[in-house]
């Protein structure tokens, strides 16, 4: 397992902390304009489908060149051979973290690990999305025909991911505790759905604060609008780091 993870930092140097900023921007230009406001601080950034499909691998290379760690959030889900080959491409792109859907089966996840592993045996952190936080238990039952409690399903998928050799899961911060209980403390939980206690909730439903997320068991938090839409994004990022890292 690649444990190339950064421990929470308490120093003034905020680079590489476990607070990952979701760069949900439509273009590279907009992304650079936002990140330039952070000055010398080089936060861990998440590049999602919108930005990656707009700008392609060039955005990853440029943000790496600028010194950012990158979580490439493309949520792969396809036949094992295709996922293996796609992961091999992402590995050469030198991202730090990437992901897939656990629903693709253990076989697909094993193929992904193989594809992602470089010749020297290293690889980026690989996470599995369990159930999207936008999927309610009712929709999971009725649309996906997956019965049972959503927490149990998340834990089941997390165990599958662990059996396949992955490093952790993306889940709601409220589920991080049960994942840790089932898979152990070294199995990463990366959690979006973070809001400041006095902040705007927006479209997120299952949310919590940075401090509560740490308390429940998140290793990394993914934060978008509370930072990107803040009047002072640098102060919002610093507040997030302070609340999460203590
Ligand atoms: O702006 P906000 O903080 O809600 O952004 C959260 C980020 O995490 C977005 O990029 C969103 O796509 C992503 N995400 C999520 N819920 C998941 C998986 C990813 O909110 N289950």
Coordinates of N, CA and C and ligand atoms in Angstrom, one line a residue:
X1 N 0.8 -1.2 0.0 CA 0.0 0.0 0.0 C 0.9 1.3 0.0
X2 N 0.5 2.2 -0.8 CA 1.3 3.5 -0.8 C 0.8 4.3 0.3
X3 N 1.7 4.5 1.3 CA 1.3 5.4 2.4 C 2.0 6.7 2.3
X4 N 2.1 7.2 1.1 CA 2.7 8.5 0.8 C 1.7 9.6 1.2
X5 N 1.3 9.6 2.5 CA 0.3 10.6 2.9 C 1.0 11.6 3.8
X6 N 0.4 12.8 3.8 CA 1.0 13.8 4.6 C 0.3 13.9 6.0
X7 N 1.0 13.9 7.0 CA 0.3 14.0 8.4 C -0.2 15.4 8.5
X8 N -1.2 15.6 9.3 CA -1.7 17.0 9.5 C -0.6 17.9 10.1
X9 N -0.5 19.1 9.5 CA 0.6 20.0 9.9 C 0.0 21.1 10.8
X10 N 0.8 21.5 11.7 CA 0.3 22.6 12.6 C 1.2 23.8 12.4
X11 N 2.2 23.7 11.6 CA 3.1 24.9 11.4 C 2.4 25.9 10.5
X12 N 3.1 27.0 10.3 CA 2.5 28.1 9.5 C 2.5 27.7 8.0
X13 N 3.3 26.7 7.6 CA 3.4 26.3 6.3 C 2.2 25.4 6.0
X14 N 1.2 25.9 5.3 CA 0.0 25.2 5.0 C 0.0 24.3 3.8
X15 N 1.1 24.3 3.1 CA 1.2 23.5 1.9 C 1.0 22.0 2.2
X16 N 0.3 21.3 1.4 CA 0.1 19.9 1.5 C -0.6 19.4 2.7
X17 N -1.5 20.3 3.3 CA -2.3 19.8 4.5 C -3.4 18.9 4.0
X18 N -4.0 18.1 4.9 CA -5.1 17.2 4.4 C -6.4 17.9 4.2
X19 N -6.4 19.2 3.9 CA -7.6 19.9 3.5 C -7.4 20.1 2.0
X20 N -8.3 19.4 1.2 CA -8.2 19.4 -0.2 C -9.2 20.3 -0.8
X21 N -8.8 21.3 -1.6 CA -9.7 22.3 -2.1 C -10.3 21.7 -3.5
X22 N -11.6 21.6 -3.5 CA -12.3 21.2 -4.8 C -12.3 22.3 -5.8
X23 N -11.5 22.2 -6.8 CA -11.4 23.3 -7.8 C -12.4 23.0 -8.9
X24 N -13.7 23.3 -8.5 CA -14.8 23.1 -9.4 C -14.9 24.3 -10.3
X25 N -13.9 24.5 -11.1 CA -14.0 25.7 -12.1 C -14.1 25.2 -13.5
X26 N -14.6 26.0 -14.4 CA -14.9 25.6 -15.7 C -13.7 25.7 -16.6
X27 N -12.6 26.4 -16.2 CA -11.5 26.6 -17.1 C -10.2 26.7 -16.3
X28 N -9.1 26.4 -17.0 CA -7.8 26.6 -16.4 C -7.5 28.0 -15.9
X29 N -8.0 28.9 -16.7 CA -7.7 30.4 -16.4 C -8.4 30.7 -15.0
X30 N -9.6 30.3 -14.9 CA -10.4 30.6 -13.7 C -9.7 29.9 -12.5
X31 N -9.2 28.7 -12.7 CA -8.5 27.9 -11.6 C -7.2 28.6 -11.2
X32 N -6.4 29.1 -12.2 CA -5.1 29.7 -11.8 C -5.4 31.1 -11.1
X33 N -6.5 31.8 -11.6 CA -6.8 33.0 -11.0 C -7.1 32.8 -9.5
X34 N -7.9 31.7 -9.2 CA -8.2 31.4 -7.8 C -7.0 31.0 -7.0
X35 N -6.2 30.1 -7.6 CA -5.0 29.6 -6.8 C -3.9 30.7 -6.6
X36 N -3.9 31.6 -7.6 CA -2.9 32.7 -7.4 C -3.2 33.6 -6.2
X37 N -4.4 33.6 -5.8 CA -4.8 34.4 -4.6 C -4.1 33.8 -3.3
X38 N -3.8 32.5 -3.4 CA -3.2 31.8 -2.2 C -1.7 32.1 -2.1
X39 N -1.1 32.8 -3.0 CA 0.3 33.2 -2.9 C 1.2 32.0 -2.8
X40 N 2.1 32.0 -1.8 CA 3.1 30.9 -1.8 C 2.5 29.6 -1.2
X41 N 1.3 29.6 -0.7 CA 0.6 28.4 -0.1 C 0.2 27.6 -1.3
X42 N 0.5 26.3 -1.3 CA 0.2 25.4 -2.4 C -0.7 24.3 -1.9
X43 N -2.1 24.6 -1.8 CA -2.9 23.6 -1.2 C -3.0 22.3 -2.1
X44 N -3.4 21.2 -1.4 CA -3.8 20.0 -2.1 C -5.1 20.3 -2.9
X45 N -5.1 20.0 -4.2 CA -6.3 20.4 -4.9 C -7.0 19.2 -5.5
X46 N -8.3 19.3 -5.7 CA -9.1 18.2 -6.3 C -9.5 18.7 -7.7
X47 N -9.2 17.9 -8.7 CA -9.6 18.2 -10.1 C -10.7 17.2 -10.4
X48 N -11.9 17.7 -10.7 CA -13.0 16.9 -11.0 C -13.3 16.8 -12.5
X49 N -14.4 16.1 -12.8 CA -14.7 15.9 -14.2 C -14.8 17.2 -15.0
X50 N -15.5 18.2 -14.5 CA -15.7 19.4 -15.2 C -14.4 20.0 -15.7
X51 N -13.5 20.2 -14.8 CA -12.2 20.9 -15.2 C -11.3 19.9 -16.1
X52 N -11.3 18.6 -15.7 CA -10.5 17.7 -16.5 C -11.0 17.6 -17.9
X53 N -12.3 17.4 -18.1 CA -12.8 17.3 -19.4 C -12.7 18.6 -20.2
X54 N -12.6 19.7 -19.5 CA -12.5 21.0 -20.3 C -11.0 21.2 -20.7
X55 N -10.1 20.8 -19.8 CA -8.7 21.2 -20.0 C -7.7 20.0 -20.3
X56 N -8.2 18.8 -20.0 CA -7.4 17.6 -20.2 C -6.2 17.5 -19.3
X57 N -5.2 16.6 -19.7 CA -4.1 16.3 -18.8 C -3.2 17.5 -18.6
X58 N -3.3 18.5 -19.4 CA -2.4 19.7 -19.3 C -2.7 20.4 -18.0
X59 N -3.9 20.4 -17.5 CA -4.2 21.1 -16.2 C -3.5 20.4 -15.1
X60 N -3.5 19.1 -15.2 CA -2.8 18.3 -14.1 C -1.3 18.6 -14.1
X61 N -0.7 18.6 -15.3 CA 0.7 18.9 -15.4 C 1.1 20.2 -14.9
X62 N 0.2 21.2 -15.3 CA 0.5 22.6 -14.9 C 0.4 22.8 -13.3
X63 N -0.6 22.2 -12.8 CA -0.8 22.3 -11.3 C 0.3 21.6 -10.6
X64 N 0.8 20.5 -11.1 CA 1.9 19.8 -10.5 C 3.1 20.7 -10.6
X65 N 3.3 21.3 -11.8 CA 4.5 22.1 -12.0 C 4.5 23.3 -11.0
X66 N 3.3 23.7 -10.6 CA 3.2 24.9 -9.7 C 3.3 24.4 -8.2
X67 N 3.4 23.1 -8.0 CA 3.7 22.6 -6.7 C 2.5 22.1 -5.9
X68 N 1.4 21.9 -6.6 CA 0.2 21.3 -5.8 C 0.2 19.8 -5.9
X69 N -0.3 19.2 -4.8 CA -0.6 17.8 -4.8 C -2.0 17.7 -5.4
X70 N -2.3 16.6 -6.1 CA -3.5 16.5 -6.9 C -4.3 15.3 -6.6
X71 N -5.6 15.5 -6.3 CA -6.5 14.4 -6.2 C -7.4 14.5 -7.5
X72 N -7.2 13.5 -8.4 CA -7.9 13.5 -9.6 C -9.2 12.7 -9.5
X73 N -10.3 13.4 -9.4 CA -11.6 12.8 -9.0 C -12.4 12.5 -10.3
X74 N -12.0 11.3 -10.9 CA -12.7 11.0 -12.2 C -13.6 9.8 -12.0
X75 N -13.6 9.2 -10.8 CA -14.6 8.1 -10.5 C -14.7 7.1 -11.6
X76 N -13.7 6.3 -11.9 CA -13.7 5.4 -13.0 C -14.7 4.2 -12.7
X77 N -15.3 3.7 -13.7 CA -16.3 2.6 -13.6 C -16.5 2.0 -15.0
X78 N -15.8 0.9 -15.2 CA -15.9 0.2 -16.6 C -15.4 -1.2 -16.4
X79 N -15.2 -1.9 -17.5 CA -14.8 -3.3 -17.4 C -13.3 -3.3 -16.9
X80 N -12.9 -4.3 -16.2 CA -11.6 -4.3 -15.6 C -10.4 -3.9 -16.5
X81 N -10.4 -4.4 -17.7 CA -9.3 -4.2 -18.6 C -9.2 -2.7 -19.0
X82 N -10.3 -2.1 -19.2 CA -10.4 -0.6 -19.6 C -9.9 0.2 -18.4
X83 N -10.4 -0.1 -17.2 CA -10.0 0.6 -16.0 C -8.5 0.5 -15.7
X84 N -8.0 -0.7 -15.9 CA -6.6 -1.0 -15.7 C -5.7 -0.1 -16.6
X85 N -6.1 0.0 -17.9 CA -5.3 0.8 -18.8 C -5.5 2.3 -18.6
X86 N -6.7 2.7 -18.2 CA -6.9 4.1 -17.9 C -6.1 4.5 -16.6
X87 N -6.0 3.6 -15.6 CA -5.3 3.9 -14.4 C -3.8 4.0 -14.7
X88 N -3.3 3.2 -15.7 CA -1.9 3.3 -16.0 C -1.6 4.7 -16.6
X89 N -2.5 5.2 -17.4 CA -2.3 6.6 -17.9 C -2.3 7.6 -16.8
X90 N -3.2 7.5 -15.8 CA -3.2 8.4 -14.7 C -2.0 8.3 -13.9
X91 N -1.4 7.1 -13.7 CA -0.2 6.9 -13.0 C 0.9 7.7 -13.6
X92 N 1.0 7.6 -14.9 CA 2.1 8.4 -15.6 C 1.9 9.9 -15.5
X93 N 0.7 10.3 -15.3 CA 0.4 11.7 -15.1 C 0.9 12.2 -13.8
X94 N 1.2 11.3 -12.9 CA 1.8 11.6 -11.6 C 0.9 12.3 -10.7
X95 N -0.4 11.9 -10.7 CA -1.3 12.4 -9.7 C -1.0 11.8 -8.4
X96 N -1.5 12.4 -7.3 CA -1.2 11.9 -5.9 C -2.3 11.0 -5.4
X97 N -3.5 11.2 -5.9 CA -4.7 10.5 -5.4 C -5.7 10.4 -6.6
X98 N -6.3 9.2 -6.8 CA -7.3 9.1 -7.8 C -8.4 8.1 -7.3
X99 N -9.5 7.9 -8.0 CA -10.5 7.1 -7.5 C -11.3 6.4 -8.6
X100 N -12.2 5.5 -8.1 CA -13.1 4.7 -9.0 C -14.3 4.4 -8.2
X101 N -15.3 3.8 -8.8 CA -16.6 3.4 -8.1 C -16.4 2.0 -7.6
X102 N -16.6 1.8 -6.3 CA -16.6 0.4 -5.8 C -17.6 -0.5 -6.4
X103 N -18.7 0.1 -7.0 CA -19.7 -0.7 -7.6 C -19.2 -1.5 -8.8
X104 N -18.0 -1.1 -9.3 CA -17.4 -1.8 -10.4 C -16.9 -3.2 -10.1
X105 N -17.0 -3.7 -8.9 CA -16.6 -5.0 -8.4 C -15.2 -5.1 -7.9
X106 N -14.9 -6.1 -7.1 CA -13.6 -6.3 -6.6 C -12.6 -6.6 -7.8
X107 N -13.1 -7.3 -8.8 CA -12.2 -7.6 -9.9 C -11.7 -6.4 -10.6
X108 N -12.7 -5.4 -10.8 CA -12.3 -4.2 -11.4 C -11.3 -3.4 -10.6
X109 N -11.6 -3.4 -9.3 CA -10.7 -2.6 -8.4 C -9.3 -3.2 -8.4
X110 N -9.2 -4.6 -8.4 CA -7.9 -5.2 -8.4 C -7.1 -4.8 -9.7
X111 N -7.9 -4.8 -10.8 CA -7.3 -4.4 -12.1 C -6.8 -3.0 -12.1
X112 N -7.5 -2.1 -11.4 CA -7.1 -0.7 -11.2 C -5.8 -0.6 -10.5
X113 N -5.7 -1.4 -9.4 CA -4.4 -1.3 -8.6 C -3.3 -1.7 -9.5
X114 N -3.5 -2.8 -10.3 CA -2.4 -3.3 -11.2 C -2.0 -2.2 -12.2
X115 N -3.0 -1.6 -12.8 CA -2.7 -0.6 -13.8 C -2.0 0.7 -13.2
X116 N -2.4 1.0 -12.0 CA -1.9 2.2 -11.4 C -0.5 2.0 -10.8
X117 N -0.1 0.8 -10.6 CA 1.2 0.6 -10.0 C 2.4 0.7 -11.0
X118 N 3.3 1.6 -10.6 CA 4.4 1.9 -11.5 C 5.5 0.8 -11.5
X119 N 6.4 0.8 -12.4 CA 7.4 -0.3 -12.5 C 8.2 -0.4 -11.2
X120 N 8.4 0.8 -10.5 CA 9.2 0.7 -9.3 C 8.3 0.3 -8.0
X121 N 7.1 0.0 -8.3 CA 6.2 -0.5 -7.2 C 5.4 0.6 -6.5
X122 N 5.7 1.9 -6.8 CA 4.9 3.0 -6.2 C 3.7 3.2 -7.0
X123 N 2.8 3.9 -6.4 CA 1.5 4.3 -7.1 C 0.8 5.4 -6.3
X124 N 0.0 6.2 -7.0 CA -0.8 7.2 -6.2 C -1.8 6.5 -5.2
X125 N -2.3 7.2 -4.3 CA -3.3 6.7 -3.4 C -4.6 6.4 -4.2
X126 N -5.2 5.2 -4.0 CA -6.4 4.9 -4.8 C -7.5 4.7 -3.8
X127 N -8.6 5.4 -4.1 CA -9.8 5.4 -3.3 C -11.0 4.9 -4.0
X128 N -12.0 4.3 -3.3 CA -13.2 3.9 -3.9 C -14.3 4.8 -3.4
X129 N -15.2 5.2 -4.4 CA -16.4 5.9 -4.0 C -17.4 4.8 -3.6
X130 N -18.0 4.9 -2.4 CA -18.9 3.9 -1.9 C -20.3 4.2 -2.5
X131 N -21.1 4.9 -1.7 CA -22.3 5.4 -2.3 C -22.2 6.9 -2.3
X132 N -22.5 7.5 -3.5 CA -22.5 9.0 -3.6 C -23.3 9.6 -2.5
X133 N -22.9 10.8 -2.0 CA -23.7 11.4 -0.9 C -25.0 12.0 -1.5
X134 N -25.1 12.0 -2.8 CA -26.3 12.5 -3.4 C -27.3 11.4 -3.5
X135 N -26.9 10.1 -3.2 CA -27.9 9.0 -3.3 C -28.5 8.8 -2.0
X136 N -29.8 8.9 -1.9 CA -30.5 8.7 -0.6 C -30.7 7.1 -0.5
X137 N -31.0 6.7 0.7 CA -31.3 5.3 0.9 C -32.5 4.8 0.1
X138 N -33.5 5.7 0.0 CA -34.7 5.3 -0.8 C -34.3 5.1 -2.3
X139 N -33.5 6.0 -2.8 CA -33.1 5.8 -4.3 C -32.2 4.6 -4.4
X140 N -31.4 4.3 -3.4 CA -30.5 3.1 -3.5 C -31.4 1.9 -3.6
X141 N -32.5 1.9 -2.8 CA -33.4 0.8 -2.8 C -34.2 0.7 -4.1
X142 N -34.8 1.8 -4.5 CA -35.7 1.8 -5.6 C -35.1 1.8 -7.0
X143 N -34.0 2.6 -7.1 CA -33.4 2.8 -8.4 C -32.3 1.7 -8.7
X144 N -31.5 1.5 -7.6 CA -30.4 0.6 -7.8 C -30.7 -0.9 -7.3
X145 N -31.8 -1.0 -6.7 CA -32.2 -2.4 -6.2 C -31.2 -2.9 -5.2
X146 N -30.6 -2.0 -4.5 CA -29.7 -2.5 -3.4 C -30.4 -2.3 -2.1
X147 N -30.7 -3.4 -1.4 CA -31.5 -3.4 -0.2 C -30.6 -3.1 1.0
X148 N -31.3 -2.8 2.1 CA -30.5 -2.6 3.4 C -30.3 -1.2 3.7
X149 N -29.6 -1.1 4.8 CA -29.2 0.2 5.4 C -28.0 0.8 4.6
X150 N -28.1 2.1 4.3 CA -27.0 2.7 3.4 C -25.7 2.6 4.1
X151 N -25.7 2.7 5.5 CA -24.4 2.6 6.2 C -23.8 1.2 6.0
X152 N -24.6 0.2 6.1 CA -24.1 -1.2 5.9 C -23.6 -1.3 4.5
X153 N -24.2 -0.7 3.5 CA -23.8 -0.8 2.1 C -22.4 -0.1 1.9
X154 N -22.3 1.0 2.6 CA -21.0 1.8 2.5 C -19.9 0.9 3.1
X155 N -20.2 0.3 4.2 CA -19.1 -0.5 4.9 C -18.8 -1.7 4.1
X156 N -19.8 -2.3 3.5 CA -19.6 -3.5 2.6 C -18.7 -3.1 1.4
X157 N -19.0 -2.0 0.8 CA -18.2 -1.5 -0.3 C -16.7 -1.2 0.1
X158 N -16.6 -0.6 1.3 CA -15.3 -0.3 1.9 C -14.5 -1.5 2.1
X159 N -15.1 -2.6 2.6 CA -14.4 -3.9 2.8 C -14.0 -4.5 1.5
X160 N -14.9 -4.4 0.5 CA -14.5 -4.8 -0.9 C -13.3 -4.1 -1.4
X161 N -13.3 -2.8 -1.2 CA -12.2 -2.0 -1.7 C -10.9 -2.4 -1.0
X162 N -11.0 -2.6 0.3 CA -9.8 -3.0 1.1 C -9.3 -4.4 0.6
X163 N -10.3 -5.3 0.4 CA -9.9 -6.7 -0.1 C -9.2 -6.6 -1.5
X164 N -9.5 -5.6 -2.3 CA -8.9 -5.4 -3.6 C -7.6 -4.8 -3.5
X165 N -7.2 -4.3 -2.3 CA -5.9 -3.6 -2.2 C -5.9 -2.1 -2.3
X166 N -7.1 -1.5 -2.2 CA -7.2 0.0 -2.3 C -6.8 0.6 -0.9
X167 N -6.6 1.9 -0.9 CA -6.1 2.5 0.3 C -7.1 3.2 1.1
X168 N -8.4 3.3 0.6 CA -9.4 4.0 1.4 C -10.6 4.3 0.5
X169 N -11.5 5.0 1.1 CA -12.8 5.4 0.4 C -13.1 6.8 0.5
X170 N -13.9 7.3 -0.5 CA -14.6 8.6 -0.4 C -15.9 8.3 0.2
X171 N -16.3 9.0 1.3 CA -17.6 8.7 1.9 C -18.1 10.0 2.6
X172 N -19.3 10.0 3.1 CA -19.7 11.1 3.9 C -19.0 11.2 5.2
X173 N -18.7 12.4 5.7 CA -17.9 12.4 7.0 C -18.7 11.7 8.1
X174 N -20.0 11.6 7.9 CA -20.8 10.9 9.0 C -20.6 9.4 9.0
X175 N -20.1 8.9 7.8 CA -19.8 7.5 7.7 C -18.4 7.1 8.0
X176 N -17.5 8.1 8.2 CA -16.1 7.8 8.4 C -15.8 6.9 9.6
X177 N -16.5 7.1 10.7 CA -16.3 6.3 11.9 C -16.6 4.8 11.6
X178 N -17.7 4.5 11.0 CA -18.0 3.1 10.8 C -17.1 2.4 9.8
X179 N -16.6 3.2 8.8 CA -15.6 2.7 7.9 C -14.3 2.4 8.7
X180 N -13.9 3.3 9.5 CA -12.6 3.0 10.3 C -12.8 1.8 11.2
X181 N -14.0 1.7 11.8 CA -14.3 0.6 12.7 C -14.2 -0.8 11.9
X182 N -14.7 -0.8 10.7 CA -14.7 -2.0 9.9 C -13.4 -2.3 9.2
X183 N -12.6 -1.3 8.8 CA -11.4 -1.5 8.0 C -10.1 -1.1 8.7
X184 N -10.2 -0.5 9.9 CA -9.0 -0.2 10.6 C -8.6 1.3 10.4
X185 N -7.8 1.8 11.3 CA -7.5 3.2 11.2 C -6.6 3.6 10.1
X186 N -5.8 2.7 9.5 CA -4.9 3.0 8.4 C -5.6 3.1 7.0
X187 N -6.9 2.7 7.0 CA -7.7 2.8 5.8 C -8.3 4.2 5.7
X188 N -7.9 4.9 4.6 CA -8.2 6.3 4.5 C -9.7 6.6 4.3
X189 N -10.1 7.7 5.0 CA -11.5 8.2 4.7 C -11.3 9.6 4.2
X190 N -11.8 9.9 3.0 CA -11.7 11.2 2.4 C -13.1 11.7 2.2
X191 N -13.4 12.8 2.8 CA -14.8 13.2 2.9 C -15.2 14.6 2.4
X192 N -16.0 14.7 1.4 CA -16.6 16.0 1.1 C -17.8 16.2 2.0
X193 N -18.6 17.2 1.7 CA -19.8 17.5 2.6 C -19.4 18.2 3.8
X194 N -18.4 19.2 3.7 CA -17.9 19.9 4.8 C -18.4 21.4 4.8
X195 N -18.9 21.8 5.9 CA -19.4 23.2 6.0 C -19.0 23.8 7.3
X196 N -18.7 25.1 7.3 CA -18.4 25.8 8.6 C -19.8 25.9 9.4
X197 N -19.6 25.9 10.7 CA -20.9 25.9 11.5 C -21.8 27.1 11.2
X198 N -21.1 28.2 10.8 CA -21.9 29.4 10.5 C -22.0 29.7 9.0
X199 N -21.8 28.6 8.2 CA -21.7 28.8 6.7 C -23.0 28.4 6.0
X200 N -22.9 28.7 4.6 CA -24.1 28.4 3.8 C -24.0 26.9 3.4
X201 N -25.1 26.2 3.5 CA -25.1 24.7 3.3 C -25.2 24.4 1.8
X202 N -26.0 25.2 1.0 CA -26.1 24.9 -0.4 C -26.8 23.6 -0.6
X203 N -26.4 22.9 -1.7 CA -27.1 21.6 -2.1 C -26.6 20.4 -1.3
X204 N -25.6 20.5 -0.4 CA -25.2 19.3 0.3 C -26.2 19.0 1.4
X205 N -26.3 17.7 1.7 CA -27.3 17.3 2.7 C -26.6 16.7 3.9
X206 N -25.8 15.7 3.7 CA -25.1 15.0 4.9 C -23.8 15.7 5.2
X207 N -23.9 16.8 6.0 CA -22.7 17.6 6.2 C -22.2 17.6 7.6
X208 N -21.0 18.1 7.8 CA -20.5 18.4 9.1 C -19.4 19.4 9.0
X209 N -18.9 19.9 10.2 CA -17.9 20.9 10.2 C -16.5 20.2 10.1
X210 N -15.4 21.0 9.8 CA -14.1 20.4 9.7 C -13.7 19.7 11.1
X211 N -14.0 20.4 12.2 CA -13.6 19.8 13.5 C -14.3 18.5 13.8
X212 N -15.6 18.5 13.5 CA -16.4 17.3 13.7 C -16.0 16.1 12.8
X213 N -15.6 16.5 11.5 CA -15.2 15.5 10.6 C -13.9 14.8 11.1
X214 N -13.0 15.6 11.6 CA -11.8 15.0 12.2 C -12.1 14.1 13.4
X215 N -13.0 14.6 14.2 CA -13.4 13.8 15.4 C -14.0 12.4 15.0
X216 N -14.9 12.4 13.9 CA -15.5 11.2 13.5 C -14.5 10.2 12.9
X217 N -13.5 10.8 12.2 CA -12.6 9.9 11.6 C -12.1 10.2 10.2
X218 N -12.4 11.4 9.7 CA -11.9 11.7 8.3 C -10.4 11.9 8.4
X219 N -9.7 11.4 7.4 CA -8.2 11.7 7.2 C -8.0 12.9 6.4
X220 N -8.8 13.1 5.3 CA -8.7 14.2 4.4 C -10.1 14.8 4.3
X221 N -10.3 16.1 4.2 CA -11.6 16.6 3.9 C -11.5 17.3 2.5
X222 N -12.5 17.3 1.8 CA -12.6 17.9 0.5 C -13.6 19.1 0.6
X223 N -13.1 20.3 0.4 CA -13.9 21.5 0.6 C -13.9 22.3 -0.6
X224 N -15.1 22.6 -1.1 CA -15.3 23.4 -2.3 C -15.7 24.8 -2.0
X225 N -17.0 25.0 -2.1 CA -17.6 26.4 -2.0 C -17.3 27.1 -0.7
X226 N -17.2 26.5 0.4 CA -16.9 27.3 1.6 C -15.6 28.0 1.5
X227 N -14.7 27.5 0.6 CA -13.4 28.2 0.3 C -13.5 29.0 -1.0
X228 N -13.9 28.3 -2.1 CA -13.8 29.0 -3.4 C -14.8 30.1 -3.5
X229 N -15.9 30.1 -2.8 CA -16.9 31.1 -2.9 C -16.8 32.1 -1.8
X230 N -15.8 32.0 -0.9 CA -15.7 32.9 0.2 C -15.1 34.3 -0.3
X231 N -15.5 35.3 0.4 CA -15.0 36.6 0.1 C -13.5 36.7 0.2
X232 N -13.0 36.0 1.2 CA -11.5 35.9 1.4 C -11.2 34.4 1.5
X233 N -10.9 33.8 0.3 CA -10.6 32.4 0.2 C -9.4 32.0 1.0
X234 N -8.4 32.8 1.1 CA -7.2 32.5 1.9 C -7.6 32.3 3.4
X235 N -8.3 33.3 3.9 CA -8.8 33.2 5.3 C -9.6 31.9 5.5
X236 N -10.5 31.7 4.6 CA -11.4 30.5 4.7 C -10.6 29.2 4.7
X237 N -9.6 29.1 3.8 CA -8.7 27.9 3.8 C -8.0 27.8 5.1
X238 N -7.4 28.9 5.6 CA -6.7 28.8 6.9 C -7.6 28.4 8.0
X239 N -8.8 28.9 8.0 CA -9.8 28.6 9.1 C -10.1 27.1 9.0
X240 N -10.2 26.6 7.8 CA -10.5 25.1 7.6 C -9.4 24.3 8.1
X241 N -8.2 24.7 7.8 CA -7.0 23.9 8.2 C -6.9 23.9 9.7
X242 N -7.1 25.1 10.3 CA -7.0 25.3 11.8 C -8.1 24.4 12.5
X243 N -9.3 24.4 11.9 CA -10.4 23.7 12.6 C -10.2 22.2 12.4
X244 N -9.6 21.8 11.2 CA -9.5 20.3 11.0 C -8.2 19.8 11.7
X245 N -7.2 20.5 11.6 CA -5.9 20.0 12.2 C -5.7 20.3 13.7
X246 N -6.5 21.2 14.2 CA -6.5 21.6 15.6 C -5.4 22.5 15.9
Ligands
LIG1 O1 -18.6 22.9 -2.8 P1 -18.6 21.6 -2.0 O2 -17.8 21.8 -0.7 O3 -20.0 21.1 -1.8 O4 -17.8 20.6 -2.9 C1 -17.6 19.2 -2.6 C2 -16.9 18.5 -3.7 O5 -16.8 17.1 -3.4 C3 -17.5 18.7 -5.1 O6 -16.4 18.7 -6.0 C4 -18.3 17.4 -5.3 O7 -18.4 17.0 -6.6 C5 -17.5 16.4 -4.5 N1 -18.2 15.2 -4.0 C6 -19.3 15.3 -3.1 N2 -19.9 14.2 -2.7 C7 -19.5 13.0 -3.0 C8 -18.3 12.9 -3.9 C9 -17.7 14.0 -4.3 O8 -19.7 16.4 -2.8 N3 -20.0 11.9 -2.6

